[in-house]
Protein backbone atom coordinates (compact mmCIF):
# COMPACT_ATOMS: atom_id res chain seq x y z
CA UNK A 1 0.00 0.00 0.00
CA UNK A 2 1.45 3.41 -0.91
CA UNK A 3 2.57 5.57 2.01
CA UNK A 4 0.11 8.53 1.55
CA UNK A 5 -2.86 6.16 1.43
CA UNK A 6 -1.59 4.34 4.51
CA UNK A 7 -1.39 7.70 6.31
CA UNK A 8 -4.96 8.56 5.28
CA UNK A 9 -6.19 5.21 6.55
CA UNK A 10 -4.31 5.64 9.82
CA UNK A 11 -5.76 9.14 10.17
CA UNK A 12 -9.28 7.74 9.65
CA UNK A 13 -8.77 5.10 12.34
CA UNK A 14 -7.29 7.67 14.73
CA UNK A 15 -10.21 10.05 14.08
CA UNK A 16 -12.68 7.22 14.71
CA UNK A 17 -11.01 6.36 18.01
CA UNK A 18 -10.97 9.99 19.18
CA UNK A 19 -14.64 10.50 18.29
CA UNK A 20 -15.78 7.29 19.98
CA UNK A 21 -13.76 8.07 23.12
CA UNK A 22 -15.10 11.65 23.20
CA UNK A 23 -18.68 10.44 22.78
CA UNK A 24 -18.28 7.76 25.43
CA UNK A 25 -16.76 10.33 27.81
CA UNK A 26 -19.68 12.73 27.36
CA UNK A 27 -22.17 9.88 27.85
CA UNK A 28 -20.34 8.74 31.00
CA UNK A 29 -20.24 12.30 32.36
CA UNK A 30 -23.95 12.68 31.68
CA UNK A 31 -24.74 9.43 33.48
CA UNK A 32 -22.89 10.68 36.59
CA UNK A 33 -25.07 13.80 36.92
CA UNK A 34 -27.69 13.81 39.64
CA UNK A 35 -31.31 13.78 38.55
CA UNK A 36 -33.97 14.85 41.02
CA UNK A 37 -37.55 13.69 40.66
CA UNK A 38 -38.62 14.58 44.17
CA UNK A 39 -39.74 18.20 44.61
CA UNK A 40 -40.16 18.30 48.40
CA UNK A 41 -43.83 17.38 48.59
CA UNK A 42 -45.22 14.27 50.21
CA UNK A 43 -48.28 14.42 47.99
CA UNK A 44 -48.78 11.91 45.24
CA UNK A 45 -48.35 13.15 41.73
CA UNK A 46 -51.62 14.28 40.18
CA UNK A 47 -53.47 11.88 37.92
CA UNK A 48 -52.16 12.23 34.40
CA UNK A 49 -48.82 13.74 35.45
CA UNK A 50 -46.23 12.91 32.84
CA UNK A 51 -42.49 13.09 33.10
CA UNK A 52 -40.31 13.07 30.00
CA UNK A 53 -37.51 10.50 30.20
CA UNK A 54 -36.03 11.20 26.78
CA UNK A 55 -32.44 12.15 26.07
CA UNK A 56 -31.00 15.40 27.33
CA UNK A 57 -28.59 17.63 25.37
CA UNK A 58 -25.46 15.95 26.76
CA UNK A 59 -26.76 12.48 25.89
CA UNK A 60 -27.59 13.60 22.37
CA UNK A 61 -24.13 15.18 21.89
CA UNK A 62 -22.36 12.10 23.26
CA UNK A 63 -24.39 9.79 21.05
CA UNK A 64 -23.72 11.91 17.96
CA UNK A 65 -19.96 11.95 18.65
CA UNK A 66 -19.86 8.19 19.22
CA UNK A 67 -21.95 7.49 16.09
CA UNK A 68 -19.67 9.74 14.02
CA UNK A 69 -16.71 7.73 15.28
CA UNK A 70 -18.45 4.49 14.36
CA UNK A 71 -19.18 5.91 10.90
CA UNK A 72 -15.55 6.93 10.36
CA UNK A 73 -14.44 3.45 11.44
CA UNK A 74 -16.85 1.98 8.88
CA UNK A 75 -15.41 4.15 6.12
CA UNK A 76 -11.89 3.10 7.09
CA UNK A 77 -12.83 -0.56 7.13
CA UNK A 78 -14.61 -0.29 3.79
CA UNK A 79 -11.58 1.43 2.29
CA UNK A 80 -9.32 -1.31 3.58
CA UNK A 81 -11.43 -4.24 2.33
CA UNK A 82 -11.90 -3.18 -1.26
CA UNK A 83 -12.16 -6.81 -2.41
CA UNK A 84 -15.74 -6.92 -1.02
CA UNK A 85 -17.07 -4.43 -3.58
CA UNK A 86 -19.42 -6.98 -5.14
CA UNK A 87 -21.35 -7.02 -1.83
CA UNK A 88 -21.46 -3.24 -1.37
CA UNK A 89 -25.16 -2.97 -2.22
CA UNK A 90 -25.95 -5.42 0.57
CA UNK A 91 -23.90 -3.34 3.00
CA UNK A 92 -25.94 -0.27 2.05
CA UNK A 93 -29.36 -1.94 2.19
CA UNK A 94 -28.70 -3.76 5.45
CA UNK A 95 -27.18 -0.65 7.01
CA UNK A 96 -30.09 1.58 6.04
CA UNK A 97 -32.65 -0.94 7.29
CA UNK A 98 -30.85 -1.43 10.61
CA UNK A 99 -30.39 2.33 11.12
CA UNK A 100 -34.06 3.01 10.34
CA UNK A 101 -35.21 0.21 12.67
CA UNK A 102 -32.92 1.43 15.46
CA UNK A 103 -34.06 5.04 15.09
CA UNK A 104 -37.72 4.01 14.98
CA UNK A 105 -37.24 1.90 18.12
CA UNK A 106 -35.59 4.80 19.97
CA UNK A 107 -38.26 7.27 18.90
CA UNK A 108 -41.00 4.86 19.93
CA UNK A 109 -39.37 4.29 23.32
CA UNK A 110 -38.80 8.00 24.00
CA UNK A 111 -42.43 8.80 23.20
CA UNK A 112 -43.86 6.31 25.67
CA UNK A 113 -45.64 7.93 28.61
CA UNK A 114 -44.11 7.02 31.93
CA UNK A 115 -46.00 8.00 35.04
CA UNK A 116 -45.18 7.29 38.63
CA UNK A 117 -46.25 8.45 42.04
CA UNK A 118 -46.14 7.59 45.70
CA UNK A 119 -49.05 6.49 47.81
CA UNK A 120 -49.54 5.10 51.31
CA UNK A 121 -45.97 5.88 52.38
CA UNK A 122 -43.47 8.67 52.52
CA UNK A 123 -41.04 8.80 49.57
CA UNK A 124 -37.58 7.55 50.29
CA UNK A 125 -35.17 10.45 50.05
CA UNK A 126 -32.15 8.43 48.96
CA UNK A 127 -33.78 6.15 46.42
CA UNK A 128 -33.44 6.30 42.66
CA UNK A 129 -36.06 5.63 40.05
CA UNK A 130 -34.62 3.78 37.09
CA UNK A 131 -36.87 3.04 34.17
CA UNK A 132 -34.64 0.84 32.08
CA UNK A 133 -35.50 -1.78 29.54
CA UNK A 134 -34.11 -3.58 26.55
CA UNK A 135 -35.81 -1.32 24.01
CA UNK A 136 -33.37 1.63 24.16
CA UNK A 137 -30.39 -0.72 24.18
CA UNK A 138 -31.64 -2.58 21.10
CA UNK A 139 -32.45 0.71 19.37
CA UNK A 140 -28.96 2.10 20.00
CA UNK A 141 -27.29 -1.12 18.86
CA UNK A 142 -29.39 -1.20 15.69
CA UNK A 143 -28.60 2.44 14.94
CA UNK A 144 -24.87 1.94 15.53
CA UNK A 145 -24.73 -1.22 13.39
CA UNK A 146 -26.70 0.47 10.63
CA UNK A 147 -24.43 3.50 10.58
CA UNK A 148 -21.36 1.26 10.58
CA UNK A 149 -22.58 -0.81 7.62
CA UNK A 150 -23.71 2.25 5.66
CA UNK A 151 -20.35 3.92 6.28
CA UNK A 152 -18.61 0.72 5.18
CA UNK A 153 -20.52 1.04 1.91
CA UNK A 154 -19.10 4.53 1.48
CA UNK A 155 -15.62 3.18 2.13
CA UNK A 156 -16.17 0.46 -0.46
CA UNK A 157 -17.21 3.12 -2.97
CA UNK A 158 -13.56 4.22 -3.12
CA UNK A 159 -13.23 7.02 -0.60
CA UNK A 160 -9.59 5.95 -0.40
CA UNK A 161 -9.03 4.20 -3.73
CA UNK A 162 -6.20 1.70 -3.88
CA UNK A 163 -4.43 0.77 -7.07
CA UNK A 164 -5.23 -2.57 -8.71
CA UNK A 165 -1.68 -3.80 -8.14
CA UNK A 166 -2.02 -3.22 -4.37
CA UNK A 167 -5.23 -5.26 -4.28
CA UNK A 168 -3.88 -8.17 -6.33
CA UNK A 169 -0.60 -8.49 -4.45
PDB file of C-alpha atoms in Angstrom:
ATOM      1  CA  UNK A   1       0.000   0.000   0.000  1.00  0.00           C
ATOM      2  CA  UNK A   2       1.453   3.411  -0.906  1.00  0.00           C
ATOM      3  CA  UNK A   3       2.575   5.566   2.009  1.00  0.00           C
ATOM      4  CA  UNK A   4       0.108   8.526   1.547  1.00  0.00           C
ATOM      5  CA  UNK A   5      -2.859   6.157   1.433  1.00  0.00           C
ATOM      6  CA  UNK A   6      -1.595   4.343   4.511  1.00  0.00           C
ATOM      7  CA  UNK A   7      -1.393   7.695   6.310  1.00  0.00           C
ATOM      8  CA  UNK A   8      -4.964   8.560   5.283  1.00  0.00           C
ATOM      9  CA  UNK A   9      -6.188   5.206   6.545  1.00  0.00           C
ATOM     10  CA  UNK A  10      -4.310   5.642   9.822  1.00  0.00           C
ATOM     11  CA  UNK A  11      -5.764   9.142  10.170  1.00  0.00           C
ATOM     12  CA  UNK A  12      -9.275   7.736   9.650  1.00  0.00           C
ATOM     13  CA  UNK A  13      -8.767   5.097  12.339  1.00  0.00           C
ATOM     14  CA  UNK A  14      -7.295   7.671  14.728  1.00  0.00           C
ATOM     15  CA  UNK A  15     -10.213  10.045  14.084  1.00  0.00           C
ATOM     16  CA  UNK A  16     -12.676   7.219  14.706  1.00  0.00           C
ATOM     17  CA  UNK A  17     -11.011   6.355  18.013  1.00  0.00           C
ATOM     18  CA  UNK A  18     -10.974   9.987  19.178  1.00  0.00           C
ATOM     19  CA  UNK A  19     -14.643  10.501  18.285  1.00  0.00           C
ATOM     20  CA  UNK A  20     -15.783   7.293  19.978  1.00  0.00           C
ATOM     21  CA  UNK A  21     -13.762   8.074  23.117  1.00  0.00           C
ATOM     22  CA  UNK A  22     -15.096  11.646  23.196  1.00  0.00           C
ATOM     23  CA  UNK A  23     -18.685  10.442  22.776  1.00  0.00           C
ATOM     24  CA  UNK A  24     -18.281   7.758  25.433  1.00  0.00           C
ATOM     25  CA  UNK A  25     -16.761  10.331  27.807  1.00  0.00           C
ATOM     26  CA  UNK A  26     -19.679  12.729  27.355  1.00  0.00           C
ATOM     27  CA  UNK A  27     -22.169   9.884  27.849  1.00  0.00           C
ATOM     28  CA  UNK A  28     -20.342   8.741  30.999  1.00  0.00           C
ATOM     29  CA  UNK A  29     -20.245  12.299  32.357  1.00  0.00           C
ATOM     30  CA  UNK A  30     -23.954  12.684  31.684  1.00  0.00           C
ATOM     31  CA  UNK A  31     -24.736   9.426  33.479  1.00  0.00           C
ATOM     32  CA  UNK A  32     -22.895  10.675  36.586  1.00  0.00           C
ATOM     33  CA  UNK A  33     -25.065  13.797  36.916  1.00  0.00           C
ATOM     34  CA  UNK A  34     -27.693  13.813  39.635  1.00  0.00           C
ATOM     35  CA  UNK A  35     -31.311  13.781  38.548  1.00  0.00           C
ATOM     36  CA  UNK A  36     -33.970  14.853  41.016  1.00  0.00           C
ATOM     37  CA  UNK A  37     -37.553  13.686  40.656  1.00  0.00           C
ATOM     38  CA  UNK A  38     -38.622  14.575  44.173  1.00  0.00           C
ATOM     39  CA  UNK A  39     -39.737  18.196  44.607  1.00  0.00           C
ATOM     40  CA  UNK A  40     -40.158  18.295  48.401  1.00  0.00           C
ATOM     41  CA  UNK A  41     -43.833  17.381  48.587  1.00  0.00           C
ATOM     42  CA  UNK A  42     -45.219  14.275  50.209  1.00  0.00           C
ATOM     43  CA  UNK A  43     -48.278  14.424  47.990  1.00  0.00           C
ATOM     44  CA  UNK A  44     -48.778  11.906  45.243  1.00  0.00           C
ATOM     45  CA  UNK A  45     -48.347  13.151  41.728  1.00  0.00           C
ATOM     46  CA  UNK A  46     -51.620  14.275  40.176  1.00  0.00           C
ATOM     47  CA  UNK A  47     -53.467  11.877  37.925  1.00  0.00           C
ATOM     48  CA  UNK A  48     -52.156  12.235  34.404  1.00  0.00           C
ATOM     49  CA  UNK A  49     -48.823  13.739  35.447  1.00  0.00           C
ATOM     50  CA  UNK A  50     -46.233  12.912  32.835  1.00  0.00           C
ATOM     51  CA  UNK A  51     -42.491  13.093  33.098  1.00  0.00           C
ATOM     52  CA  UNK A  52     -40.310  13.067  30.003  1.00  0.00           C
ATOM     53  CA  UNK A  53     -37.514  10.501  30.195  1.00  0.00           C
ATOM     54  CA  UNK A  54     -36.029  11.204  26.779  1.00  0.00           C
ATOM     55  CA  UNK A  55     -32.442  12.145  26.068  1.00  0.00           C
ATOM     56  CA  UNK A  56     -30.999  15.401  27.326  1.00  0.00           C
ATOM     57  CA  UNK A  57     -28.587  17.635  25.366  1.00  0.00           C
ATOM     58  CA  UNK A  58     -25.457  15.951  26.755  1.00  0.00           C
ATOM     59  CA  UNK A  59     -26.759  12.484  25.889  1.00  0.00           C
ATOM     60  CA  UNK A  60     -27.593  13.601  22.366  1.00  0.00           C
ATOM     61  CA  UNK A  61     -24.134  15.178  21.894  1.00  0.00           C
ATOM     62  CA  UNK A  62     -22.359  12.099  23.262  1.00  0.00           C
ATOM     63  CA  UNK A  63     -24.391   9.791  21.047  1.00  0.00           C
ATOM     64  CA  UNK A  64     -23.716  11.914  17.959  1.00  0.00           C
ATOM     65  CA  UNK A  65     -19.958  11.945  18.649  1.00  0.00           C
ATOM     66  CA  UNK A  66     -19.864   8.187  19.216  1.00  0.00           C
ATOM     67  CA  UNK A  67     -21.948   7.494  16.087  1.00  0.00           C
ATOM     68  CA  UNK A  68     -19.668   9.745  14.019  1.00  0.00           C
ATOM     69  CA  UNK A  69     -16.713   7.727  15.280  1.00  0.00           C
ATOM     70  CA  UNK A  70     -18.448   4.486  14.360  1.00  0.00           C
ATOM     71  CA  UNK A  71     -19.176   5.912  10.901  1.00  0.00           C
ATOM     72  CA  UNK A  72     -15.549   6.934  10.363  1.00  0.00           C
ATOM     73  CA  UNK A  73     -14.444   3.447  11.439  1.00  0.00           C
ATOM     74  CA  UNK A  74     -16.852   1.977   8.879  1.00  0.00           C
ATOM     75  CA  UNK A  75     -15.413   4.153   6.116  1.00  0.00           C
ATOM     76  CA  UNK A  76     -11.887   3.104   7.087  1.00  0.00           C
ATOM     77  CA  UNK A  77     -12.832  -0.565   7.129  1.00  0.00           C
ATOM     78  CA  UNK A  78     -14.607  -0.290   3.788  1.00  0.00           C
ATOM     79  CA  UNK A  79     -11.576   1.428   2.288  1.00  0.00           C
ATOM     80  CA  UNK A  80      -9.321  -1.311   3.576  1.00  0.00           C
ATOM     81  CA  UNK A  81     -11.434  -4.235   2.327  1.00  0.00           C
ATOM     82  CA  UNK A  82     -11.903  -3.177  -1.264  1.00  0.00           C
ATOM     83  CA  UNK A  83     -12.164  -6.806  -2.405  1.00  0.00           C
ATOM     84  CA  UNK A  84     -15.741  -6.922  -1.022  1.00  0.00           C
ATOM     85  CA  UNK A  85     -17.068  -4.427  -3.581  1.00  0.00           C
ATOM     86  CA  UNK A  86     -19.422  -6.977  -5.142  1.00  0.00           C
ATOM     87  CA  UNK A  87     -21.349  -7.018  -1.828  1.00  0.00           C
ATOM     88  CA  UNK A  88     -21.455  -3.242  -1.370  1.00  0.00           C
ATOM     89  CA  UNK A  89     -25.161  -2.966  -2.216  1.00  0.00           C
ATOM     90  CA  UNK A  90     -25.948  -5.418   0.570  1.00  0.00           C
ATOM     91  CA  UNK A  91     -23.897  -3.338   3.000  1.00  0.00           C
ATOM     92  CA  UNK A  92     -25.936  -0.268   2.047  1.00  0.00           C
ATOM     93  CA  UNK A  93     -29.361  -1.943   2.194  1.00  0.00           C
ATOM     94  CA  UNK A  94     -28.701  -3.760   5.450  1.00  0.00           C
ATOM     95  CA  UNK A  95     -27.182  -0.649   7.011  1.00  0.00           C
ATOM     96  CA  UNK A  96     -30.088   1.579   6.042  1.00  0.00           C
ATOM     97  CA  UNK A  97     -32.650  -0.944   7.293  1.00  0.00           C
ATOM     98  CA  UNK A  98     -30.847  -1.427  10.609  1.00  0.00           C
ATOM     99  CA  UNK A  99     -30.394   2.327  11.118  1.00  0.00           C
ATOM    100  CA  UNK A 100     -34.058   3.011  10.341  1.00  0.00           C
ATOM    101  CA  UNK A 101     -35.208   0.210  12.670  1.00  0.00           C
ATOM    102  CA  UNK A 102     -32.918   1.431  15.463  1.00  0.00           C
ATOM    103  CA  UNK A 103     -34.058   5.035  15.086  1.00  0.00           C
ATOM    104  CA  UNK A 104     -37.719   4.010  14.984  1.00  0.00           C
ATOM    105  CA  UNK A 105     -37.235   1.904  18.120  1.00  0.00           C
ATOM    106  CA  UNK A 106     -35.592   4.800  19.966  1.00  0.00           C
ATOM    107  CA  UNK A 107     -38.265   7.268  18.900  1.00  0.00           C
ATOM    108  CA  UNK A 108     -40.997   4.858  19.933  1.00  0.00           C
ATOM    109  CA  UNK A 109     -39.373   4.293  23.322  1.00  0.00           C
ATOM    110  CA  UNK A 110     -38.796   7.999  24.004  1.00  0.00           C
ATOM    111  CA  UNK A 111     -42.434   8.800  23.200  1.00  0.00           C
ATOM    112  CA  UNK A 112     -43.861   6.310  25.669  1.00  0.00           C
ATOM    113  CA  UNK A 113     -45.639   7.930  28.605  1.00  0.00           C
ATOM    114  CA  UNK A 114     -44.107   7.025  31.927  1.00  0.00           C
ATOM    115  CA  UNK A 115     -45.996   7.998  35.041  1.00  0.00           C
ATOM    116  CA  UNK A 116     -45.179   7.287  38.625  1.00  0.00           C
ATOM    117  CA  UNK A 117     -46.252   8.452  42.045  1.00  0.00           C
ATOM    118  CA  UNK A 118     -46.137   7.594  45.700  1.00  0.00           C
ATOM    119  CA  UNK A 119     -49.052   6.493  47.814  1.00  0.00           C
ATOM    120  CA  UNK A 120     -49.537   5.100  51.313  1.00  0.00           C
ATOM    121  CA  UNK A 121     -45.974   5.879  52.383  1.00  0.00           C
ATOM    122  CA  UNK A 122     -43.468   8.671  52.516  1.00  0.00           C
ATOM    123  CA  UNK A 123     -41.045   8.800  49.569  1.00  0.00           C
ATOM    124  CA  UNK A 124     -37.577   7.548  50.289  1.00  0.00           C
ATOM    125  CA  UNK A 125     -35.173  10.455  50.054  1.00  0.00           C
ATOM    126  CA  UNK A 126     -32.150   8.430  48.961  1.00  0.00           C
ATOM    127  CA  UNK A 127     -33.776   6.145  46.425  1.00  0.00           C
ATOM    128  CA  UNK A 128     -33.440   6.299  42.664  1.00  0.00           C
ATOM    129  CA  UNK A 129     -36.060   5.634  40.052  1.00  0.00           C
ATOM    130  CA  UNK A 130     -34.622   3.784  37.085  1.00  0.00           C
ATOM    131  CA  UNK A 131     -36.865   3.041  34.167  1.00  0.00           C
ATOM    132  CA  UNK A 132     -34.640   0.843  32.078  1.00  0.00           C
ATOM    133  CA  UNK A 133     -35.503  -1.780  29.545  1.00  0.00           C
ATOM    134  CA  UNK A 134     -34.115  -3.582  26.549  1.00  0.00           C
ATOM    135  CA  UNK A 135     -35.812  -1.316  24.012  1.00  0.00           C
ATOM    136  CA  UNK A 136     -33.368   1.635  24.161  1.00  0.00           C
ATOM    137  CA  UNK A 137     -30.394  -0.719  24.178  1.00  0.00           C
ATOM    138  CA  UNK A 138     -31.639  -2.580  21.100  1.00  0.00           C
ATOM    139  CA  UNK A 139     -32.446   0.710  19.372  1.00  0.00           C
ATOM    140  CA  UNK A 140     -28.959   2.104  19.997  1.00  0.00           C
ATOM    141  CA  UNK A 141     -27.293  -1.120  18.864  1.00  0.00           C
ATOM    142  CA  UNK A 142     -29.392  -1.195  15.686  1.00  0.00           C
ATOM    143  CA  UNK A 143     -28.604   2.443  14.936  1.00  0.00           C
ATOM    144  CA  UNK A 144     -24.869   1.942  15.527  1.00  0.00           C
ATOM    145  CA  UNK A 145     -24.727  -1.221  13.390  1.00  0.00           C
ATOM    146  CA  UNK A 146     -26.704   0.469  10.632  1.00  0.00           C
ATOM    147  CA  UNK A 147     -24.430   3.498  10.576  1.00  0.00           C
ATOM    148  CA  UNK A 148     -21.360   1.257  10.578  1.00  0.00           C
ATOM    149  CA  UNK A 149     -22.583  -0.814   7.621  1.00  0.00           C
ATOM    150  CA  UNK A 150     -23.715   2.248   5.664  1.00  0.00           C
ATOM    151  CA  UNK A 151     -20.347   3.921   6.280  1.00  0.00           C
ATOM    152  CA  UNK A 152     -18.607   0.724   5.178  1.00  0.00           C
ATOM    153  CA  UNK A 153     -20.521   1.036   1.913  1.00  0.00           C
ATOM    154  CA  UNK A 154     -19.103   4.532   1.482  1.00  0.00           C
ATOM    155  CA  UNK A 155     -15.620   3.180   2.127  1.00  0.00           C
ATOM    156  CA  UNK A 156     -16.170   0.460  -0.457  1.00  0.00           C
ATOM    157  CA  UNK A 157     -17.208   3.116  -2.971  1.00  0.00           C
ATOM    158  CA  UNK A 158     -13.564   4.220  -3.117  1.00  0.00           C
ATOM    159  CA  UNK A 159     -13.229   7.024  -0.605  1.00  0.00           C
ATOM    160  CA  UNK A 160      -9.587   5.946  -0.403  1.00  0.00           C
ATOM    161  CA  UNK A 161      -9.028   4.197  -3.734  1.00  0.00           C
ATOM    162  CA  UNK A 162      -6.197   1.701  -3.881  1.00  0.00           C
ATOM    163  CA  UNK A 163      -4.427   0.768  -7.066  1.00  0.00           C
ATOM    164  CA  UNK A 164      -5.229  -2.571  -8.707  1.00  0.00           C
ATOM    165  CA  UNK A 165      -1.675  -3.796  -8.138  1.00  0.00           C
ATOM    166  CA  UNK A 166      -2.017  -3.216  -4.374  1.00  0.00           C
ATOM    167  CA  UNK A 167      -5.235  -5.259  -4.283  1.00  0.00           C
ATOM    168  CA  UNK A 168      -3.885  -8.173  -6.332  1.00  0.00           C
ATOM    169  CA  UNK A 169      -0.603  -8.494  -4.451  1.00  0.00           C
TER     170      UNK A 169
END
